[in-house]
Coordinates of C-alpha atoms and ligand atoms in Angstrom, one line a residue:
M498 CA 0.0 0.0 0.0
N499 CA 1.3 3.5 -0.8
H500 CA 1.2 5.7 2.2
P501 CA 1.4 9.5 2.1
I502 CA 4.6 10.3 3.9
I503 CA 5.1 13.3 6.0
R504 CA 7.9 14.3 8.2
I505 CA 7.2 16.0 11.4
P506 CA 9.7 17.6 13.7
F507 CA 9.7 16.4 17.2
A508 CA 11.1 17.4 20.5
R509 CA 14.0 19.7 20.7
G510 CA 15.6 19.7 17.3
L511 CA 16.1 16.0 16.9
A512 CA 16.0 15.0 13.3
A513 CA 12.5 14.9 11.8
L514 CA 11.0 11.5 11.9
T515 CA 9.0 9.9 9.1
V516 CA 5.4 9.4 10.0
V517 CA 3.4 7.3 7.7
A518 CA -0.2 8.1 7.7
S519 CA -1.7 4.8 7.1
L520 CA -5.4 4.0 6.6
A521 CA -5.4 1.5 9.4
G522 CA -3.8 3.1 12.4
C523 CA -2.5 6.5 11.4
A524 CA 1.1 5.4 11.6
T525 CA 3.3 2.5 10.8
G526 CA 7.0 1.9 10.5
P527 CA 9.5 1.5 13.3
D528 CA 9.6 5.1 14.4
A529 CA 6.2 6.3 13.4
E530 CA 4.4 5.5 16.6
A531 CA 7.2 6.8 18.7
A532 CA 7.1 10.0 16.7
I533 CA 3.4 10.4 17.3
A534 CA 3.7 9.6 21.0
E535 CA 6.7 11.9 21.4
L536 CA 5.3 14.8 19.5
S537 CA 2.0 14.4 21.2
E538 CA 3.7 14.5 24.6
A539 CA 6.0 17.4 23.8
L540 CA 3.0 19.4 22.7
R541 CA 0.8 18.1 25.4
S542 CA 3.3 19.2 28.0
G543 CA 1.7 22.6 27.8
L544 CA -1.2 21.1 29.8
G545 CA 0.7 21.6 33.1
E546 CA -1.4 20.0 35.8
E547 CA -2.9 17.1 34.1
G548 CA -5.4 15.5 36.4
A549 CA -7.2 12.3 35.7
K550 CA -10.7 13.7 35.7
P551 CA -12.5 12.3 32.8
L552 CA -12.6 14.8 29.9
S553 CA -15.8 15.1 27.9
A554 CA -15.5 12.8 25.0
P555 CA -13.7 14.4 22.1
A556 CA -16.1 14.9 19.2
S557 CA -14.4 12.3 17.3
I558 CA -14.6 9.6 19.9
A559 CA -17.0 7.4 18.1
T560 CA -15.1 6.9 14.9
L561 CA -11.4 7.5 15.5
T562 CA -10.7 4.2 13.9
A563 CA -13.2 4.3 11.1
D564 CA -13.7 7.7 9.6
P565 CA -11.2 10.5 9.5
S566 CA -13.8 13.2 9.7
P567 CA -15.2 13.2 13.3
P568 CA -18.9 13.3 13.9
R569 CA -20.1 16.4 15.7
P570 CA -22.6 16.5 18.4
R571 CA -25.7 18.3 17.0
S572 CA -28.6 19.9 18.7
D573 CA -32.1 20.1 17.4
D574 CA -32.7 23.3 19.3
P575 CA -31.9 26.2 17.1
N576 CA -30.8 28.2 20.1
L577 CA -28.4 25.6 21.4
I578 CA -25.0 24.7 19.8
L579 CA -23.1 21.7 21.0
G580 CA -19.4 21.1 21.0
V581 CA -16.7 19.6 23.2
A582 CA -16.0 20.9 26.6
A583 CA -12.5 22.4 26.1
S584 CA -12.0 24.8 29.1
P585 CA -14.3 24.9 32.1
G586 CA -16.4 27.9 33.3
V587 CA -19.3 29.9 32.1
A588 CA -19.3 33.2 30.4
V589 CA -22.1 35.6 29.2
G590 CA -21.3 37.8 26.3
Y591 CA -21.8 38.7 22.7
T592 CA -20.4 36.9 19.7
Y593 CA -17.5 38.2 17.7
R594 CA -16.5 36.2 14.6
I595 CA -12.9 35.9 13.6
Q596 CA -12.1 35.0 10.0
H597 CA -8.6 34.5 8.9
Q598 CA -7.8 36.2 5.6
E599 CA -6.2 34.0 3.0
I600 CA -2.9 35.5 2.0
T601 CA -2.5 35.5 -1.8
V602 CA 0.9 35.0 -3.3
A603 CA 2.4 35.3 -6.8
E604 CA 3.5 31.9 -8.2
A605 CA 6.6 32.9 -10.2
G606 CA 9.8 33.9 -8.5
S607 CA 12.9 35.9 -9.4
S608 CA 16.2 34.1 -9.3
P609 CA 16.2 31.0 -7.1
N610 CA 19.2 32.4 -5.1
A611 CA 17.3 35.6 -4.3
E612 CA 14.1 33.7 -3.4
R613 CA 16.0 31.3 -1.1
R614 CA 17.6 34.2 0.7
K615 CA 14.2 35.8 1.2
L616 CA 12.9 32.5 2.6
E617 CA 15.8 32.1 5.0
Q618 CA 15.5 35.7 6.2
A619 CA 11.7 35.3 6.7
I620 CA 12.2 32.1 8.7
G621 CA 14.8 33.9 10.8
Q622 CA 12.5 36.8 11.5
A623 CA 9.6 34.5 12.4
R624 CA 11.9 32.7 14.8
G625 CA 12.6 36.0 16.5
E626 CA 8.9 36.8 16.7
I627 CA 8.0 33.4 18.3
E628 CA 10.9 33.7 20.7
A629 CA 9.6 37.1 21.7
L630 CA 6.1 35.7 22.2
R631 CA 7.5 32.9 24.2
A632 CA 9.5 35.3 26.4
K633 CA 6.3 37.4 26.9
V634 CA 4.2 34.5 28.1
H635 CA 7.1 33.2 30.2
G636 CA 7.2 36.6 31.8
Q637 CA 3.6 36.1 32.7
A638 CA 4.7 33.0 34.5
D639 CA 2.7 30.9 32.1
A640 CA 4.8 27.8 31.5
G641 CA 2.0 26.1 29.6
K642 CA 1.8 28.8 26.9
A643 CA 5.6 29.1 26.8
A644 CA 5.8 25.4 26.0
I645 CA 3.4 25.9 23.1
F646 CA 5.6 28.5 21.5
A647 CA 8.6 26.3 22.2
A648 CA 6.9 23.6 20.2
H649 CA 6.3 26.2 17.4
L650 CA 10.0 26.9 17.3
E651 CA 10.5 23.1 16.8
L652 CA 8.0 23.2 13.9
L653 CA 9.9 26.0 12.3
E654 CA 13.1 24.1 12.6
D655 CA 11.8 21.1 10.6
P656 CA 14.2 20.8 7.7
E657 CA 11.6 19.1 5.6
L658 CA 9.4 22.2 5.5
E659 CA 12.3 24.3 4.2
D660 CA 13.6 21.5 1.8
T661 CA 10.2 21.1 0.1
A662 CA 10.0 24.9 -0.3
T663 CA 13.5 25.1 -1.7
N664 CA 12.8 22.4 -4.2
L665 CA 9.9 24.5 -5.5
I666 CA 12.0 27.6 -5.5
D667 CA 14.6 25.8 -7.7
K668 CA 11.8 25.1 -10.1
G669 CA 11.2 28.9 -10.5
K670 CA 8.5 29.5 -7.9
S671 CA 8.5 32.4 -5.6
A672 CA 9.6 31.9 -1.9
A673 CA 6.1 32.8 -0.7
F674 CA 4.4 30.4 -3.1
A675 CA 6.9 27.6 -2.3
W676 CA 6.6 28.1 1.4
K677 CA 2.8 28.2 1.3
Q678 CA 2.7 25.0 -0.7
S679 CA 5.1 23.3 1.7
Y680 CA 3.4 24.0 5.0
S681 CA -0.1 23.8 3.6
A682 CA 0.5 20.3 2.3
Q683 CA 2.0 19.1 5.6
A684 CA -0.8 20.7 7.6
E685 CA -3.4 19.1 5.3
I686 CA -1.9 15.6 5.9
L687 CA -1.7 16.2 9.7
S688 CA -5.3 17.4 9.9
K689 CA -6.4 14.1 8.3
L690 CA -4.6 11.9 10.8
K691 CA -6.8 9.8 13.0
N692 CA -4.6 10.5 16.0
E693 CA -6.5 13.4 17.5
L694 CA -3.5 15.0 19.1
L695 CA -1.6 15.1 15.9
A696 CA -4.5 16.2 13.8
A697 CA -5.0 19.2 16.2
R698 CA -1.4 20.2 15.5
A699 CA -2.2 21.1 11.9
T700 CA -3.4 24.4 13.3
D701 CA -0.1 25.0 15.0
L702 CA 1.7 24.3 11.7
R703 CA -0.6 26.7 9.8
D704 CA 0.0 29.3 12.5
V705 CA 3.8 29.0 12.1
G706 CA 3.5 28.8 8.3
E707 CA 1.4 31.9 8.1
R708 CA 3.7 33.8 10.3
V709 CA 6.6 33.2 7.8
L710 CA 4.2 33.9 4.9
R711 CA 3.1 37.3 6.3
I712 CA 6.8 38.3 6.6
L713 CA 7.4 37.2 3.0
T714 CA 4.5 39.0 1.5
G715 CA 4.4 42.0 3.8
A716 CA 0.8 41.1 4.7
T717 CA 0.0 42.8 8.0
T718 CA -2.0 41.3 10.8
E719 CA -4.3 44.0 12.0
A720 CA -4.2 44.2 15.7
V721 CA -7.8 43.4 16.3
S722 CA -9.5 45.4 19.0
Y723 CA -12.3 43.2 20.4
P724 CA -15.5 44.8 21.8
D725 CA -16.0 44.3 25.5
N726 CA -17.5 41.0 26.6
S727 CA -16.6 39.2 23.4
I728 CA -17.2 35.5 22.9
L729 CA -15.0 34.7 20.0
L730 CA -16.3 32.4 17.3
A731 CA -13.8 31.0 14.8
E732 CA -13.1 28.1 12.5
D733 CA -10.0 27.7 14.6
L734 CA -7.9 30.0 16.7
T735 CA -4.2 29.9 16.6
P736 CA -1.9 30.2 19.6
S737 CA -0.7 33.5 18.1
D738 CA -4.3 34.8 18.1
T739 CA -4.8 34.0 21.7
A740 CA -1.3 35.1 23.0
T741 CA -1.9 38.6 21.8
M742 CA -5.5 38.9 23.1
Q743 CA -6.3 41.7 25.5
A744 CA -7.2 40.2 28.8
G745 CA -10.6 41.2 30.1
K746 CA -12.3 41.9 26.7
V747 CA -12.5 38.3 25.5
L748 CA -14.6 36.2 27.8
G749 CA -14.5 32.9 26.0
F750 CA -13.9 31.0 22.7
C751 CA -16.0 28.7 20.6
T752 CA -14.3 27.1 17.6
V753 CA -15.5 24.7 14.9
G754 CA -12.1 23.0 14.9
G755 CA -10.0 21.6 17.7
G756 CA -10.9 19.3 20.5
A757 CA -10.3 18.8 24.2
T758 CA -6.6 18.4 23.6
S759 CA -6.0 21.1 21.0
H760 CA -3.8 24.1 21.9
V761 CA -6.7 26.4 21.8
S762 CA -8.1 24.4 24.7
I763 CA -4.8 24.4 26.6
L764 CA -4.5 28.2 26.1
A765 CA -8.1 28.9 27.2
R766 CA -7.4 26.9 30.3
S767 CA -4.2 28.7 31.0
M768 CA -6.1 32.0 30.5
D769 CA -8.7 30.7 32.8
I770 CA -11.6 31.4 30.4
P771 CA -14.2 28.9 29.2
A772 CA -14.0 27.4 25.7
I773 CA -15.8 25.0 23.5
A774 CA -14.1 23.3 20.6
G775 CA -15.4 21.1 17.8
A776 CA -18.7 23.1 17.7
E777 CA -21.4 22.9 15.1
P778 CA -20.2 24.8 12.0
R779 CA -23.3 27.0 12.1
I780 CA -21.6 29.2 14.6
M781 CA -19.9 30.9 11.7
D782 CA -23.3 32.1 10.4
L783 CA -24.1 33.9 13.7
P784 CA -24.2 37.7 13.4
N785 CA -21.7 39.6 15.5
G786 CA -23.2 40.8 18.7
T787 CA -25.6 37.8 19.3
P788 CA -26.1 37.4 23.0
V789 CA -24.9 34.0 24.2
I790 CA -24.1 32.0 27.3
L791 CA -21.0 29.9 26.8
D792 CA -20.7 26.9 29.1
G793 CA -17.2 25.5 28.7
S794 CA -17.7 22.8 31.3
K795 CA -20.6 21.3 29.4
G796 CA -19.6 22.1 25.8
K797 CA -22.8 24.2 25.2
L798 CA -23.4 27.6 23.6
R799 CA -26.8 28.9 24.3
L800 CA -28.0 31.6 21.8
N801 CA -30.3 34.5 22.5
P802 CA -30.8 33.6 26.2
S803 CA -33.6 35.4 27.9
P804 CA -32.5 38.4 30.0
D805 CA -33.4 36.3 33.1
E806 CA -31.1 33.5 32.0
M807 CA -28.3 36.0 31.4
E808 CA -28.8 37.5 34.7
Q809 CA -28.7 34.2 36.5
V810 CA -25.3 33.4 35.0
R811 CA -24.0 36.9 35.9
Q812 CA -25.2 36.4 39.4
K813 CA -23.5 33.1 39.6
Q814 CA -20.2 34.7 38.3
I815 CA -20.5 37.4 40.9
R816 CA -20.9 34.8 43.6
L817 CA -18.0 32.9 42.4
K818 CA -15.8 36.0 42.2
A819 CA -16.7 36.9 45.8
K820 CA -16.0 33.4 46.9
R821 CA -12.6 33.5 45.4
E822 CA -11.9 36.8 47.0
V823 CA -12.8 35.4 50.4
E824 CA -10.7 32.3 49.8
F825 CA -7.7 34.5 48.8
A826 CA -8.1 36.7 51.9
H827 CA -7.8 33.6 54.1
A828 CA -5.1 31.9 52.0
E829 CA -2.4 32.3 54.6
E830 CA -4.4 30.5 57.3
P831 CA -3.8 26.8 57.8
A832 CA -6.2 24.2 56.4
I833 CA -7.7 22.7 59.5
T834 CA -10.9 20.7 59.3
K835 CA -13.9 21.6 61.6
D836 CA -12.9 18.8 63.9
G837 CA -9.3 20.1 64.2
Y838 CA -7.4 17.9 61.8
R839 CA -4.7 19.7 59.8
I840 CA -3.9 19.0 56.2
E841 CA -0.9 20.4 54.6
V842 CA -1.6 22.2 51.3
V843 CA 1.5 22.5 49.2
A844 CA 2.2 23.2 45.5
N845 CA 3.2 21.3 42.4
I846 CA 5.8 23.4 40.7
G847 CA 8.2 23.5 37.8
N848 CA 10.4 26.4 38.6
Q849 CA 11.2 29.2 41.1
K850 CA 8.5 31.5 39.8
D851 CA 5.9 28.9 40.6
A852 CA 7.3 28.5 44.1
E853 CA 7.0 32.3 44.7
K854 CA 3.5 32.3 43.4
G855 CA 2.6 29.3 45.5
I856 CA 3.7 31.0 48.6
S857 CA 1.9 34.2 47.7
L858 CA -1.3 32.1 47.5
G859 CA -0.8 30.4 50.9
G860 CA 1.1 27.3 49.8
E861 CA 2.8 25.7 52.7
G862 CA 5.7 24.3 50.7
V863 CA 6.3 22.3 47.6
G864 CA 5.0 18.7 47.4
L865 CA 6.4 18.1 43.9
L866 CA 9.1 20.0 42.0
R867 CA 9.0 18.3 38.6
S868 CA 12.7 18.5 38.1
E869 CA 12.4 17.5 34.4
F870 CA 11.5 21.2 33.7
V871 CA 15.1 22.0 34.8
F872 CA 16.3 19.6 32.2
M873 CA 14.0 20.5 29.3
E874 CA 14.2 23.6 27.2
R875 CA 18.0 23.2 27.0
D876 CA 20.5 21.5 24.7
S877 CA 22.6 19.7 27.3
A878 CA 22.1 18.4 30.8
P879 CA 22.4 21.0 33.5
S880 CA 25.7 20.7 35.4
E881 CA 25.8 19.8 39.1
E882 CA 26.7 23.4 39.8
E883 CA 23.7 24.8 37.8
Q884 CA 21.3 22.3 39.4
T885 CA 22.6 23.2 42.9
Q886 CA 22.0 26.8 42.2
I887 CA 18.5 26.3 40.9
Y888 CA 17.4 24.0 43.7
S889 CA 19.1 26.2 46.3
N890 CA 17.3 29.3 45.0
I891 CA 13.9 27.5 45.3
A892 CA 14.8 26.2 48.8
K893 CA 15.7 29.8 49.9
V894 CA 12.4 31.1 48.5
L895 CA 10.6 28.5 50.6
G896 CA 12.6 29.1 53.8
D897 CA 11.8 26.4 56.3
R898 CA 8.8 25.2 54.3
P899 CA 9.3 21.7 52.7
L900 CA 10.6 21.3 49.2
I901 CA 10.2 17.9 47.7
I902 CA 12.4 17.5 44.6
R903 CA 11.4 14.6 42.4
T904 CA 14.4 13.3 40.5
L905 CA 14.3 13.4 36.7
D906 CA 11.2 11.8 35.4
V907 CA 11.7 11.5 31.6
G908 CA 12.1 8.6 29.2
G909 CA 9.9 6.6 27.0
D910 CA 7.3 9.1 25.9
K911 CA 9.0 12.2 27.3
P912 CA 12.2 12.6 25.3
L913 CA 15.3 14.7 26.2
P914 CA 17.3 15.7 23.2
Y915 CA 20.7 14.9 24.8
L916 CA 19.5 11.6 26.2
P917 CA 18.8 9.3 23.3
I918 CA 16.4 6.7 24.3
P919 CA 15.8 3.7 22.0
H920 CA 12.4 3.3 20.5
E921 CA 10.0 1.7 23.0
E922 CA 7.2 -0.6 22.0
N923 CA 5.2 0.6 25.1
P924 CA 6.8 3.8 26.2
F925 CA 4.9 4.1 29.4
L926 CA 6.0 0.6 30.4
G927 CA 9.6 1.2 29.3
V928 CA 12.7 2.9 30.5
R929 CA 11.3 6.0 32.2
G930 CA 11.4 7.7 35.6
I931 CA 13.8 6.1 38.0
R932 CA 14.7 3.5 35.4
I933 CA 16.5 6.2 33.4
G934 CA 18.5 7.0 36.5
F935 CA 19.6 3.4 36.8
D936 CA 20.4 3.3 33.1
R937 CA 22.4 6.5 33.3
P938 CA 23.6 6.7 36.9
D939 CA 25.9 9.6 36.0
I940 CA 22.8 11.8 35.5
L941 CA 21.0 10.6 38.6
R942 CA 24.1 10.8 40.8
T943 CA 24.8 14.4 39.6
Q944 CA 21.3 15.4 40.4
L945 CA 21.4 13.7 43.8
R946 CA 24.6 15.6 44.7
A947 CA 23.0 18.9 43.6
I948 CA 19.9 18.1 45.7
L949 CA 22.0 17.2 48.7
R950 CA 24.1 20.4 48.4
A951 CA 20.9 22.5 48.0
S952 CA 19.5 20.8 51.2
T953 CA 21.9 23.0 53.2
Q954 CA 19.8 25.9 52.1
G955 CA 16.4 24.8 53.3
N956 CA 14.0 21.9 54.1
V957 CA 14.8 19.7 51.1
K958 CA 13.6 16.2 50.6
V959 CA 14.1 13.9 47.6
M960 CA 11.5 11.7 45.9
F961 CA 12.0 9.0 43.3
P962 CA 9.5 8.6 40.4
M963 CA 8.1 5.3 39.0
I964 CA 9.2 3.1 41.9
A965 CA 7.8 -0.4 41.1
T966 CA 9.8 -2.7 43.3
L967 CA 11.6 -2.6 46.6
E968 CA 14.8 -3.2 44.7
D969 CA 14.2 0.0 42.8
W970 CA 13.8 1.9 46.0
R971 CA 16.8 0.4 47.7
M972 CA 19.0 1.0 44.7
A973 CA 17.9 4.6 44.5
K974 CA 18.3 5.1 48.2
A975 CA 21.8 3.5 48.2
M976 CA 22.9 5.9 45.5
L977 CA 21.6 8.8 47.5
E978 CA 23.4 7.5 50.6
E979 CA 26.7 7.0 48.8
E980 CA 26.6 10.5 47.4
R981 CA 25.7 11.9 50.7
Q982 CA 28.6 10.2 52.4
N983 CA 31.0 11.4 49.7
L984 CA 29.8 15.0 50.3
G985 CA 29.9 14.6 54.0
L986 CA 26.5 16.1 54.4
P987 CA 23.7 15.2 56.9
P988 CA 20.9 12.9 55.8
I989 CA 17.8 14.2 54.1
Q990 CA 14.4 12.6 54.0
S991 CA 13.7 10.5 51.0
G992 CA 10.4 9.1 49.7
I993 CA 8.7 7.5 46.7
M994 CA 6.1 8.4 44.2
V995 CA 3.3 5.8 44.5
E996 CA 2.3 5.7 40.9
V997 CA 2.8 2.1 39.9
P998 CA 0.1 -0.2 41.4
S999 CA 2.8 -2.6 42.8
A1000 CA 4.1 0.2 45.0
A1001 CA 0.6 0.7 46.5
V1002 CA 0.0 -3.0 46.9
L1003 CA 3.4 -3.3 48.7
A1004 CA 2.9 -0.1 50.6
K1005 CA 3.4 -1.8 54.0
Q1006 CA 6.9 -3.0 53.0
F1007 CA 7.8 0.4 51.5
A1008 CA 6.5 2.2 54.6
Q1009 CA 9.1 0.5 56.7
E1010 CA 11.9 2.1 54.8
A1011 CA 10.8 5.2 53.0
D1012 CA 10.2 8.5 54.8
F1013 CA 7.1 9.4 52.9
F1014 CA 4.8 8.6 50.0
S1015 CA 3.3 10.9 47.4
V1016 CA 0.7 9.3 45.3
G1017 CA 1.0 10.2 41.6
T1018 CA -2.6 9.6 40.7
N1019 CA -2.1 10.6 37.0
D1020 CA 0.2 7.6 36.4
L1021 CA -1.4 5.4 39.1
T1022 CA -4.7 5.7 37.2
Q1023 CA -3.3 4.9 33.8
Y1024 CA -1.4 1.9 35.1
T1025 CA -4.3 0.6 37.2
L1026 CA -7.0 1.0 34.5
A1027 CA -4.5 0.2 31.7
M1028 CA -5.6 3.3 29.9
D1029 CA -3.0 5.7 28.4
R1030 CA -3.4 9.0 30.3
G1031 CA -3.3 11.0 27.1
H1032 CA -5.4 8.8 24.8
P1033 CA -8.1 10.9 23.3
K1034 CA -10.4 8.0 22.8
L1035 CA -10.1 6.8 26.4
A1036 CA -10.2 10.2 28.0
P1037 CA -13.8 10.0 29.2
Y1038 CA -13.1 6.8 31.1
V1039 CA -9.8 7.7 32.8
D1040 CA -11.1 8.8 36.2
S1041 CA -8.8 8.8 39.3
L1042 CA -12.0 8.7 41.5
S1043 CA -12.6 5.1 40.3
P1044 CA -12.9 3.0 43.5
A1045 CA -10.0 0.8 42.2
I1046 CA -7.7 3.8 42.4
L1047 CA -9.2 5.0 45.7
S1048 CA -8.6 1.6 47.2
L1049 CA -4.9 1.7 46.3
I1050 CA -4.6 5.3 47.7
G1051 CA -6.2 4.0 50.9
M1052 CA -3.6 1.2 51.1
A1053 CA -0.8 3.6 50.7
A1054 CA -2.2 6.1 53.2
K1055 CA -2.9 3.4 55.8
A1056 CA 0.6 1.9 55.5
A1057 CA 2.2 5.3 55.9
N1058 CA 0.1 6.3 58.9
D1059 CA 0.7 2.9 60.6
H1060 CA 4.4 3.5 60.3
G1061 CA 4.4 7.1 61.4
K1062 CA 5.2 8.3 57.9
F1063 CA 3.1 10.7 55.8
C1064 CA 1.3 10.1 52.6
G1065 CA 0.5 12.9 50.3
I1066 CA -1.1 13.2 46.8
C1067 CA 0.6 15.0 44.0
G1068 CA -1.5 13.8 41.1
G1069 CA -4.2 15.9 39.5
I1070 CA -7.0 14.8 41.8
G1071 CA -5.4 16.6 44.7
S1072 CA -6.7 19.8 43.1
D1073 CA -10.1 18.3 42.3
P1074 CA -12.8 19.5 44.9
Q1075 CA -14.8 16.3 44.4
A1076 CA -11.8 14.2 45.4
V1077 CA -10.5 16.3 48.4
P1078 CA -12.9 15.0 51.1
I1079 CA -12.5 11.4 50.0
L1080 CA -8.7 11.7 50.0
I1081 CA -8.7 13.1 53.4
G1082 CA -11.1 10.4 54.6
L1083 CA -8.6 7.8 53.2
G1084 CA -5.9 9.2 55.5
V1085 CA -4.0 11.4 53.1
K1086 CA -2.1 14.1 55.1
E1087 CA -0.8 16.4 52.4
L1088 CA -2.3 17.7 49.2
S1089 CA 0.2 19.0 46.6
V1090 CA -2.0 21.0 44.2
S1091 CA -1.7 23.2 41.2
V1092 CA -0.7 26.7 42.3
P1093 CA -3.9 28.6 41.4
T1094 CA -6.1 26.2 43.4
I1095 CA -4.3 26.6 46.7
P1096 CA -6.7 29.1 48.3
S1097 CA -9.8 27.2 47.3
I1098 CA -8.6 23.8 48.4
K1099 CA -7.6 25.3 51.8
A1100 CA -11.0 26.9 52.1
Q1101 CA -12.7 23.6 51.2
I1102 CA -10.8 21.7 53.8
R1103 CA -11.9 24.2 56.5
S1104 CA -15.5 23.4 55.6
L1105 CA -15.1 19.6 56.1
S1106 CA -14.9 17.4 59.1
L1107 CA -12.6 14.4 59.2
A1108 CA -15.3 12.1 60.6
D1109 CA -17.6 12.9 57.7
C1110 CA -14.7 12.5 55.2
Q1111 CA -13.9 9.0 56.6
Q1112 CA -17.6 8.0 56.2
L1113 CA -17.6 9.3 52.7
A1114 CA -14.4 7.5 51.8
A1115 CA -15.7 4.2 53.3
K1116 CA -18.8 4.6 51.2
A1117 CA -16.8 5.5 48.1
L1118 CA -14.8 2.2 48.3
T1119 CA -18.0 0.2 48.1
L1120 CA -19.2 1.9 44.9
Q1121 CA -18.8 0.6 41.4
S1122 CA -17.4 3.4 39.3
G1123 CA -15.8 6.8 39.3
A1124 CA -19.1 8.3 38.2
E1125 CA -20.9 6.9 41.3
V1126 CA -18.1 8.3 43.5
R1127 CA -18.5 11.7 41.9
D1128 CA -22.3 11.6 42.6
L1129 CA -21.4 11.3 46.3
V1130 CA -19.7 14.6 46.2
P1131 CA -21.8 17.0 44.1
L1132 CA -20.2 20.2 43.0
D1133 CA -21.7 23.5 44.1
D1134 CA -23.6 25.0 41.4
Ligands
PEP2033 C1 1.5 11.6 38.6 O1 1.8 10.7 37.8 O2 0.4 11.7 39.2 C2 2.5 12.7 38.8 C3 2.2 13.7 39.7 O3 3.5 12.8 38.0 P1 3.5 13.3 36.5 O4 2.2 13.8 36.2 O5 4.6 14.3 36.4 O6 3.8 12.0 35.8
MG2034 MG1 3.9 10.4 37.2

């Protein structure tokens, strides 16, 4: 069978990989699946806190394997438009349609040399623009958005894009024509892939391509000034559209394209505004200024609501805002239940800025520093000195508050450019997490020395990811101890991520040796349910509140408590208000949550009683599904 072949760039400037879009499974060939997984992961990393709360089914859920064009949910009510829940929340506003103008280009070029130079210069300028955008969002402490623009830089570096264009230039075409052909063809193929994550990346490729094209043709992007209270309607929004949006004017998005995993959804979530993707195409026929209620949690756009309905939503928003203000005002206070039981609320962070923000929101320390962020976004591994500096700076920011540094958690599906990892048949079951540290002890030992040295600056603890066996733990612990003795420093606390089911099942044995546990429910859920945590088709079923996962959490917490150790949670459900009472009832002592949710999780804990939570947890363990557990803890409306 002849397969259309495209080359897509993937993480951090590695050579482009050949992806074969086959009719059967979207990719074949030895590297194809790895390329998809790795590109998907690199791009998905913009998600930041990725909980294991079931997502609404992507629009294409029913036919991912059968038909490349996904079916859309449709409503019979002319005033109701359905789509995919892409970013939670509700907004009331007025529609504003965005249409991207097609940039027209002349086909014939001047001399090939001159056209090639033009193209190179335009690509260089585009790179500068994207770097500036990335720096801007980084400056706004928005690691998620910054990661998206980092991914855009990768797309721009794909040699295949430029090679295809250069071939056309050599045939007498203009740089603009050749470039447009090149990226459009690749984007077209991407958009037809049945892998939803990859298909959604077609928009990113078009965004990058158009940026270069505008430079080549001198086409300007008018800085759009949106009316107040706009709900943007578009075929698709590019990350560039959203990065330059004026905060406050745009209240939400509704796009025909995209899905729960597309960048527009990621960006909407990071902007904390509701969004719907994969909506019915008739949104593009709506006149500007149509009053609407956009419900990003349910994936619904209600047209022409009655003034009463509009008012109800506005009132709800006012109540929510007031609630947030009260929570923020009490953020510094400890999270103590009504019956006097204290839960530590700490932050999941990736860098020093997150740590500062976490403290400003009442965080009582850091329960998870994902140290891979220190290793990503660079071309070589950070030295011992550099790491010591970075960890020390964070420890100093935290003072005597705890800082749990997780050792490097990459491998398999999360590539590092300077750490070539052979192709894995099952990346999540392969050499990842602590297994990388055993495979490359030089890297782990360097990191352990840096962590130990930083421990002199604060309350530093070390945590090992992906511990599956007692041998794993003992080997990691022995390496820590050897490095500690070599450095002549005092011992530090060391613990394990409980994210492989075997670690929870053997929690009693681990609790005799480890100082603490932190349950990584994102991975624990995928391994327990045998469902890939990023699989678009399985997303609606991956729920960390499934009684099976709760039972494992309960085992870990009980074992820790019985041995006088503490058990925390650092997976996404720590930040999920429906999970919080149950986790507390199961005996969890520390919740490590996404930074923005710290004040609300603390406030929620103050409203609970341990006795009630214990009853709730006991009941949850008898239920049959995550959905039944969620029904036990209804969300406030
Ligand atoms: C987890 O698996 O729950 C976790 C916190 O680790 P990560 O999401 O970084 O894999
Ligand atoms: Mg994990």
